[in-house]
Amino acid sequence: MKVVEPTAQSVAEAATLLRDGKLVAFPTETVYGLGGDATNERAVAAIFDAKGRPQFNPLISHVLDAAAARQFVRWNETAEKLAARFWPGPLTLVLPRSKGSPISLLATAGLDTVAIRAPSHPMAQALIRAAGRPVAAPSANRSGAISPTRAEHVAESLGDKVPMILDGGPCLVGVESTVLDLSTATPILLRPGGATRESIEAVIGPIALSDAIPNGEAAHKSPGQMQSHYAPERPVRLEAISVAADEGLLAFGPTVPTGAMLTYNLSPTADLGEAAANLFSMLRALDRPGIGRIAVMPIPQTGLGLAINDRLRRAAADDGTGRHG
């Protein structure tokens, strides 16, 4: 594994690795991605292997723009409107696979839909352009662990499982992309993220939420839909208004309870954008030996707060092993 600075040479080397079926970790505006050639089944299998990722959890394919996306999915008018407003940016669209689409079936978990987006980070764009193919890229961490927003987070989580890490500095958005299913009559929000529900509805009108869809029809079309996900080793306690001496506190806003073993404040000014950018780094910083539990102050359920609370609920969920209490 080597961590390299962004240069034309390092991006070209990374693109060669991708074309050869190898993996490369790279920055996006949301979190760092663990990239592989989305048209190469063995490369996609290597992603699952490196992450220990459940294979029924599909991967997002990253492309440069809407023109590129049309090669792999059945595009529609709603997708066109959303791409014009949000691409490049933190919005993933789930669309039916086009006839003859070369996207790996393993990348789509065998579904007849493809999750696709165009990232805005200049290094991600340069890598996709140089590789000349779509890049499948979940977050660059072991499956279920805290997502990485810096290159060193990738190195800590994956070590030698990734040959190269492109270091683009800290991610600006800090939570994964919003995932919107456009393969149904009414668009369904499968995963809240960097593009807010309000801003999407301003473009295309009302959308449905996946938990309102009967019989699990929306289940597993999107990454991040496991109940226990984004999980630190320490148990997580939500909606904390006080804190114990053996707890680490993930605070929010100007008024913070005292007495924690260690405190990090997502945003002292209660700025949800700042909180989203800090979320995974601060969770990671609190997930250390000696801390019995991570207490999290309430976060508003508006705008980016929807995505932040989604990640926190998954971090606090019991994965069936009793790991979280």
GROMACS .gro file of N, CA, C and O in nm, residues 39-115:
model
  308
   39THR      N    1  -1.679  -0.279  -1.458
   39THR     CA    2  -1.713  -0.374  -1.563
   39THR      C    3  -1.636  -0.506  -1.548
   39THR      O    4  -1.651  -0.596  -1.630
   40ASN      N    5  -1.554  -0.516  -1.445
   40ASN     CA    6  -1.467  -0.631  -1.424
   40ASN      C    7  -1.515  -0.706  -1.300
   40ASN      O    8  -1.497  -0.660  -1.188
   41GLU      N    9  -1.575  -0.825  -1.321
   41GLU     CA   10  -1.631  -0.900  -1.209
   41GLU      C   11  -1.526  -0.933  -1.103
   41GLU      O   12  -1.552  -0.925  -0.983
   42ARG      N   13  -1.405  -0.966  -1.146
   42ARG     CA   14  -1.300  -1.002  -1.050
   42ARG      C   15  -1.256  -0.881  -0.969
   42ARG      O   16  -1.225  -0.893  -0.851
   43ALA      N   17  -1.251  -0.766  -1.034
   43ALA     CA   18  -1.217  -0.645  -0.960
   43ALA      C   19  -1.324  -0.614  -0.857
   43ALA      O   20  -1.294  -0.575  -0.743
   44VAL      N   21  -1.451  -0.631  -0.896
   44VAL     CA   22  -1.560  -0.606  -0.802
   44VAL      C   23  -1.556  -0.707  -0.688
   44VAL      O   24  -1.575  -0.672  -0.571
   45ALA      N   25  -1.526  -0.831  -0.719
   45ALA     CA   26  -1.513  -0.932  -0.614
   45ALA      C   27  -1.401  -0.895  -0.516
   45ALA      O   28  -1.412  -0.917  -0.395
   46ALA      N   29  -1.294  -0.835  -0.569
   46ALA     CA   30  -1.184  -0.792  -0.483
   46ALA      C   31  -1.228  -0.682  -0.387
   46ALA      O   32  -1.179  -0.675  -0.274
   47ILE      N   33  -1.320  -0.597  -0.432
   47ILE     CA   34  -1.374  -0.493  -0.343
   47ILE      C   35  -1.448  -0.557  -0.226
   47ILE      O   36  -1.427  -0.524  -0.109
   48PHE      N   37  -1.536  -0.652  -0.258
   48PHE     CA   38  -1.610  -0.722  -0.153
   48PHE      C   39  -1.514  -0.792  -0.056
   48PHE      O   40  -1.533  -0.789   0.066
   49ASP      N   41  -1.412  -0.854  -0.112
   49ASP     CA   42  -1.317  -0.927  -0.029
   49ASP      C   43  -1.240  -0.832   0.062
   49ASP      O   44  -1.223  -0.861   0.181
   50ALA      N   45  -1.195  -0.720   0.008
   50ALA     CA   46  -1.117  -0.624   0.087
   50ALA      C   47  -1.200  -0.567   0.202
   50ALA      O   48  -1.149  -0.543   0.311
   51LYS      N   49  -1.328  -0.545   0.177
   51LYS     CA   50  -1.415  -0.485   0.277
   51LYS      C   51  -1.479  -0.587   0.370
   51LYS      O   52  -1.528  -0.551   0.477
   52GLY      N   53  -1.483  -0.715   0.327
   52GLY     CA   54  -1.564  -0.812   0.399
   52GLY      C   55  -1.710  -0.774   0.387
   52GLY      O   56  -1.788  -0.786   0.482
   53ARG      N   57  -1.751  -0.727   0.268
   53ARG     CA   58  -1.882  -0.666   0.247
   53ARG      C   59  -1.985  -0.770   0.206
   53ARG      O   60  -1.957  -0.853   0.119
   54PRO      N   61  -2.106  -0.768   0.262
   54PRO     CA   62  -2.211  -0.860   0.217
   54PRO      C   63  -2.238  -0.843   0.068
   54PRO      O   64  -2.255  -0.731   0.020
   55GLN      N   65  -2.242  -0.952  -0.007
   55GLN     CA   66  -2.253  -0.939  -0.152
   55GLN      C   67  -2.394  -0.906  -0.200
   55GLN      O   68  -2.413  -0.883  -0.319
   56PHE      N   69  -2.491  -0.902  -0.109
   56PHE     CA   70  -2.623  -0.856  -0.152
   56PHE      C   71  -2.637  -0.706  -0.133
   56PHE      O   72  -2.744  -0.651  -0.155
   57ASN      N   73  -2.530  -0.641  -0.094
   57ASN     CA   74  -2.532  -0.496  -0.075
   57ASN      C   75  -2.466  -0.433  -0.197
   57ASN      O   76  -2.345  -0.439  -0.213
   58PRO      N   77  -2.544  -0.376  -0.290
   58PRO     CA   78  -2.487  -0.333  -0.419
   58PRO      C   79  -2.391  -0.216  -0.407
   58PRO      O   80  -2.390  -0.144  -0.307
   59LEU      N   81  -2.310  -0.199  -0.511
   59LEU     CA   82  -2.211  -0.093  -0.516
   59LEU      C   83  -2.258   0.018  -0.611
   59LEU      O   84  -2.333  -0.005  -0.704
   60ILE      N   85  -2.210   0.139  -0.585
   60ILE     CA   86  -2.238   0.252  -0.672
   60ILE      C   87  -2.129   0.261  -0.778
   60ILE      O   88  -2.009   0.252  -0.748
   61SER      N   89  -2.170   0.276  -0.903
   61SER     CA   90  -2.076   0.297  -1.013
   61SER      C   91  -2.061   0.447  -1.036
   61SER      O   92  -2.160   0.519  -1.050
   62HIS      N   93  -1.937   0.493  -1.042
   62HIS     CA   94  -1.906   0.635  -1.056
   62HIS      C   95  -1.866   0.666  -1.200
   62HIS      O   96  -1.781   0.596  -1.257
   63VAL      N   97  -1.929   0.769  -1.256
   63VAL     CA   98  -1.902   0.810  -1.394
   63VAL      C   99  -1.877   0.960  -1.397
   63VAL      O  100  -1.894   1.030  -1.296
   64LEU      N  101  -1.840   1.011  -1.515
   64LEU     CA  102  -1.809   1.153  -1.526
   64LEU      C  103  -1.933   1.241  -1.531
   64LEU      O  104  -1.937   1.348  -1.472
   65ASP      N  105  -2.036   1.196  -1.604
   65ASP     CA  106  -2.151   1.284  -1.628
   65ASP      C  107  -2.269   1.204  -1.679
   65ASP      O  108  -2.263   1.080  -1.691
   66ALA      N  109  -2.378   1.275  -1.710
   66ALA     CA  110  -2.500   1.209  -1.757
   66ALA      C  111  -2.477   1.136  -1.888
   66ALA      O  112  -2.534   1.029  -1.911
   67ALA      N  113  -2.396   1.193  -1.978
   67ALA     CA  114  -2.370   1.128  -2.106
   67ALA      C  115  -2.307   0.991  -2.085
   67ALA      O  116  -2.341   0.893  -2.152
   68ALA      N  117  -2.215   0.982  -1.989
   68ALA     CA  118  -2.153   0.854  -1.958
   68ALA      C  119  -2.254   0.758  -1.895
   68ALA      O  120  -2.257   0.639  -1.928
   69ALA      N  121  -2.338   0.810  -1.806
   69ALA     CA  122  -2.436   0.725  -1.738
   69ALA      C  123  -2.531   0.658  -1.837
   69ALA      O  124  -2.572   0.543  -1.818
   70ARG      N  125  -2.565   0.728  -1.944
   70ARG     CA  126  -2.660   0.674  -2.043
   70ARG      C  127  -2.608   0.548  -2.111
   70ARG      O  128  -2.686   0.473  -2.171
   71GLN      N  129  -2.477   0.524  -2.103
   71GLN     CA  130  -2.422   0.402  -2.162
   71GLN      C  131  -2.454   0.278  -2.079
   71GLN      O  132  -2.444   0.167  -2.130
   72PHE      N  133  -2.492   0.299  -1.954
   72PHE     CA  134  -2.503   0.187  -1.861
   72PHE      C  135  -2.642   0.166  -1.804
   72PHE      O  136  -2.672   0.059  -1.750
   73VAL      N  137  -2.728   0.268  -1.811
   73VAL     CA  138  -2.862   0.260  -1.753
   73VAL      C  139  -2.964   0.314  -1.852
   73VAL      O  140  -2.931   0.384  -1.948
   74ARG      N  141  -3.091   0.280  -1.826
   74ARG     CA  142  -3.200   0.337  -1.906
   74ARG      C  143  -3.236   0.472  -1.845
   74ARG      O  144  -3.301   0.480  -1.741
   75TRP      N  145  -3.194   0.576  -1.911
   75TRP     CA  146  -3.210   0.713  -1.864
   75TRP      C  147  -3.354   0.756  -1.882
   75TRP      O  148  -3.426   0.704  -1.967
   76ASN      N  149  -3.398   0.853  -1.801
   76ASN     CA  150  -3.533   0.906  -1.820
   76ASN      C  151  -3.536   1.056  -1.790
   76ASN      O  152  -3.434   1.115  -1.751
   77GLU      N  153  -3.652   1.117  -1.807
   77GLU     CA  154  -3.664   1.262  -1.793
   77GLU      C  155  -3.635   1.308  -1.650
   77GLU      O  156  -3.573   1.412  -1.628
   78THR      N  157  -3.679   1.228  -1.552
   78THR     CA  158  -3.653   1.264  -1.413
   78THR      C  159  -3.503   1.262  -1.383
   78THR      O  160  -3.449   1.352  -1.317
   79ALA      N  161  -3.435   1.160  -1.434
   79ALA     CA  162  -3.290   1.153  -1.416
   79ALA      C  163  -3.222   1.273  -1.481
   79ALA      O  164  -3.127   1.330  -1.425
   80GLU      N  165  -3.272   1.313  -1.596
   80GLU     CA  166  -3.213   1.428  -1.666
   80GLU      C  167  -3.225   1.555  -1.583
   80GLU      O  168  -3.129   1.633  -1.569
   81LYS      N  169  -3.341   1.577  -1.523
   81LYS     CA  170  -3.362   1.697  -1.439
   81LYS      C  171  -3.270   1.695  -1.318
   81LYS      O  172  -3.211   1.796  -1.282
   82LEU      N  173  -3.260   1.577  -1.255
   82LEU     CA  174  -3.180   1.568  -1.133
   82LEU      C  175  -3.031   1.581  -1.164
   82LEU      O  176  -2.957   1.646  -1.089
   83ALA      N  177  -2.987   1.521  -1.273
   83ALA     CA  178  -2.846   1.531  -1.311
   83ALA      C  179  -2.810   1.676  -1.343
   83ALA      O  180  -2.701   1.724  -1.308
   84ALA      N  181  -2.902   1.746  -1.409
   84ALA     CA  182  -2.877   1.887  -1.443
   84ALA      C  183  -2.860   1.972  -1.317
   84ALA      O  184  -2.781   2.067  -1.315
   85ARG      N  185  -2.931   1.935  -1.210
   85ARG     CA  186  -2.925   2.012  -1.086
   85ARG      C  187  -2.814   1.966  -0.993
   85ARG      O  188  -2.745   2.048  -0.931
   86PHE      N  189  -2.791   1.835  -0.982
   86PHE     CA  190  -2.704   1.783  -0.875
   86PHE      C  191  -2.572   1.723  -0.923
   86PHE      O  192  -2.484   1.698  -0.841
   87TRP      N  193  -2.558   1.695  -1.051
   87TRP     CA  194  -2.434   1.633  -1.099
   87TRP      C  195  -2.342   1.737  -1.160
   87TRP      O  196  -2.390   1.825  -1.232
   88PRO      N  197  -2.212   1.726  -1.136
   88PRO     CA  198  -2.151   1.631  -1.042
   88PRO      C  199  -2.182   1.670  -0.897
   88PRO      O  200  -2.189   1.789  -0.865
   89GLY      N  201  -2.200   1.568  -0.813
   89GLY     CA  202  -2.236   1.596  -0.674
   89GLY      C  203  -2.285   1.473  -0.602
   89GLY      O  204  -2.289   1.362  -0.658
   90PRO      N  205  -2.328   1.489  -0.476
   90PRO     CA  206  -2.356   1.376  -0.387
   90PRO      C  207  -2.497   1.317  -0.401
   90PRO      O  208  -2.569   1.301  -0.303
   91LEU      N  209  -2.537   1.286  -0.525
   91LEU     CA  210  -2.667   1.221  -0.549
   91LEU      C  211  -2.646   1.100  -0.638
   91LEU      O  212  -2.595   1.111  -0.750
   92THR      N  213  -2.686   0.983  -0.586
   92THR     CA  214  -2.682   0.859  -0.663
   92THR      C  215  -2.822   0.827  -0.712
   92THR      O  216  -2.919   0.835  -0.636
   93LEU      N  217  -2.832   0.790  -0.839
   93LEU     CA  218  -2.960   0.753  -0.899
   93LEU      C  219  -2.961   0.603  -0.927
   93LEU      O  220  -2.864   0.548  -0.979
   94VAL      N  221  -3.070   0.537  -0.890
   94VAL     CA  222  -3.088   0.395  -0.919
   94VAL      C  223  -3.184   0.385  -1.038
   94VAL      O  224  -3.298   0.429  -1.032
   95LEU      N  225  -3.134   0.326  -1.146
   95LEU     CA  226  -3.209   0.318  -1.272
   95LEU      C  227  -3.198   0.178  -1.330
   95LEU      O  228  -3.104   0.104  -1.299
   96PRO      N  229  -3.295   0.140  -1.416
   96PRO     CA  230  -3.286   0.007  -1.477
   96PRO      C  231  -3.159  -0.008  -1.560
   96PRO      O  232  -3.116   0.086  -1.627
   97ARG      N  233  -3.101  -0.126  -1.554
   97ARG     CA  234  -2.984  -0.157  -1.636
   97ARG      C  235  -3.023  -0.151  -1.785
   97ARG      O  236  -3.129  -0.201  -1.824
   98SER      N  237  -2.938  -0.089  -1.865
   98SER     CA  238  -2.965  -0.086  -2.009
   98SER      C  239  -2.929  -0.221  -2.072
   98SER      O  240  -2.847  -0.296  -2.017
   99LYS      N  241  -2.988  -0.250  -2.185
   99LYS     CA  242  -2.958  -0.374  -2.255
   99LYS      C  243  -2.811  -0.374  -2.295
   99LYS      O  244  -2.760  -0.280  -2.356
  100GLY      N  245  -2.741  -0.480  -2.258
  100GLY     CA  246  -2.600  -0.490  -2.291
  100GLY      C  247  -2.509  -0.409  -2.202
  100GLY      O  248  -2.389  -0.395  -2.232
  101SER      N  249  -2.561  -0.356  -2.092
  101SER     CA  250  -2.478  -0.278  -2.000
  101SER      C  251  -2.362  -0.362  -1.950
  101SER      O  252  -2.382  -0.475  -1.903
  102PRO      N  253  -2.238  -0.309  -1.956
  102PRO     CA  254  -2.123  -0.388  -1.912
  102PRO      C  255  -2.099  -0.385  -1.761
  102PRO      O  256  -2.004  -0.447  -1.713
  103ILE      N  257  -2.184  -0.314  -1.686
  103ILE     CA  258  -2.166  -0.308  -1.541
  103ILE      C  259  -2.175  -0.449  -1.483
  103ILE      O  260  -2.267  -0.525  -1.515
  104SER      N  261  -2.081  -0.484  -1.399
  104SER     CA  262  -2.075  -0.616  -1.337
  104SER      C  263  -2.204  -0.650  -1.264
  104SER      O  264  -2.259  -0.567  -1.192
  105LEU      N  265  -2.251  -0.773  -1.282
  105LEU     CA  266  -2.369  -0.817  -1.207
  105LEU      C  267  -2.340  -0.825  -1.058
  105LEU      O  268  -2.428  -0.803  -0.976
  106LEU      N  269  -2.217  -0.854  -1.023
  106LEU     CA  270  -2.179  -0.857  -0.883
  106LEU      C  271  -2.189  -0.718  -0.823
  106LEU      O  272  -2.228  -0.701  -0.707
  107ALA      N  273  -2.156  -0.616  -0.903
  107ALA     CA  274  -2.165  -0.477  -0.854
  107ALA      C  275  -2.309  -0.438  -0.825
  107ALA      O  276  -2.334  -0.353  -0.739
  108THR      N  277  -2.403  -0.497  -0.896
  108THR     CA  278  -2.544  -0.464  -0.875
  108THR      C  279  -2.615  -0.567  -0.788
  108THR      O  280  -2.737  -0.563  -0.773
  109ALA      N  281  -2.537  -0.659  -0.730
  109ALA     CA  282  -2.592  -0.764  -0.643
  109ALA      C  283  -2.698  -0.846  -0.715
  109ALA      O  284  -2.794  -0.893  -0.656
  110GLY      N  285  -2.681  -0.860  -0.846
  110GLY     CA  286  -2.773  -0.941  -0.925
  110GLY      C  287  -2.903  -0.873  -0.959
  110GLY      O  288  -2.991  -0.935  -1.021
  111LEU      N  289  -2.919  -0.748  -0.922
  111LEU     CA  290  -3.044  -0.677  -0.949
  111LEU      C  291  -3.045  -0.627  -1.094
  111LEU      O  292  -2.941  -0.617  -1.159
  112ASP      N  293  -3.165  -0.591  -1.141
  112ASP     CA  294  -3.175  -0.536  -1.276
  112ASP      C  295  -3.169  -0.384  -1.275
  112ASP      O  296  -3.210  -0.318  -1.370
  113THR      N  297  -3.118  -0.330  -1.166
  113THR     CA  298  -3.098  -0.186  -1.155
  113THR      C  299  -2.951  -0.158  -1.126
  113THR      O  300  -2.878  -0.243  -1.075
  114VAL      N  301  -2.910  -0.036  -1.160
  114VAL     CA  302  -2.773   0.009  -1.138
  114VAL      C  303  -2.777   0.138  -1.057
  114VAL      O  304  -2.854   0.230  -1.088
  115ALA      N  305  -2.696   0.145  -0.952
  115ALA     CA  306  -2.679   0.268  -0.876
  115ALA      C  307  -2.562   0.344  -0.935
  115ALA      O  308  -2.451   0.290  -0.946
   0.00000   0.00000   0.00000
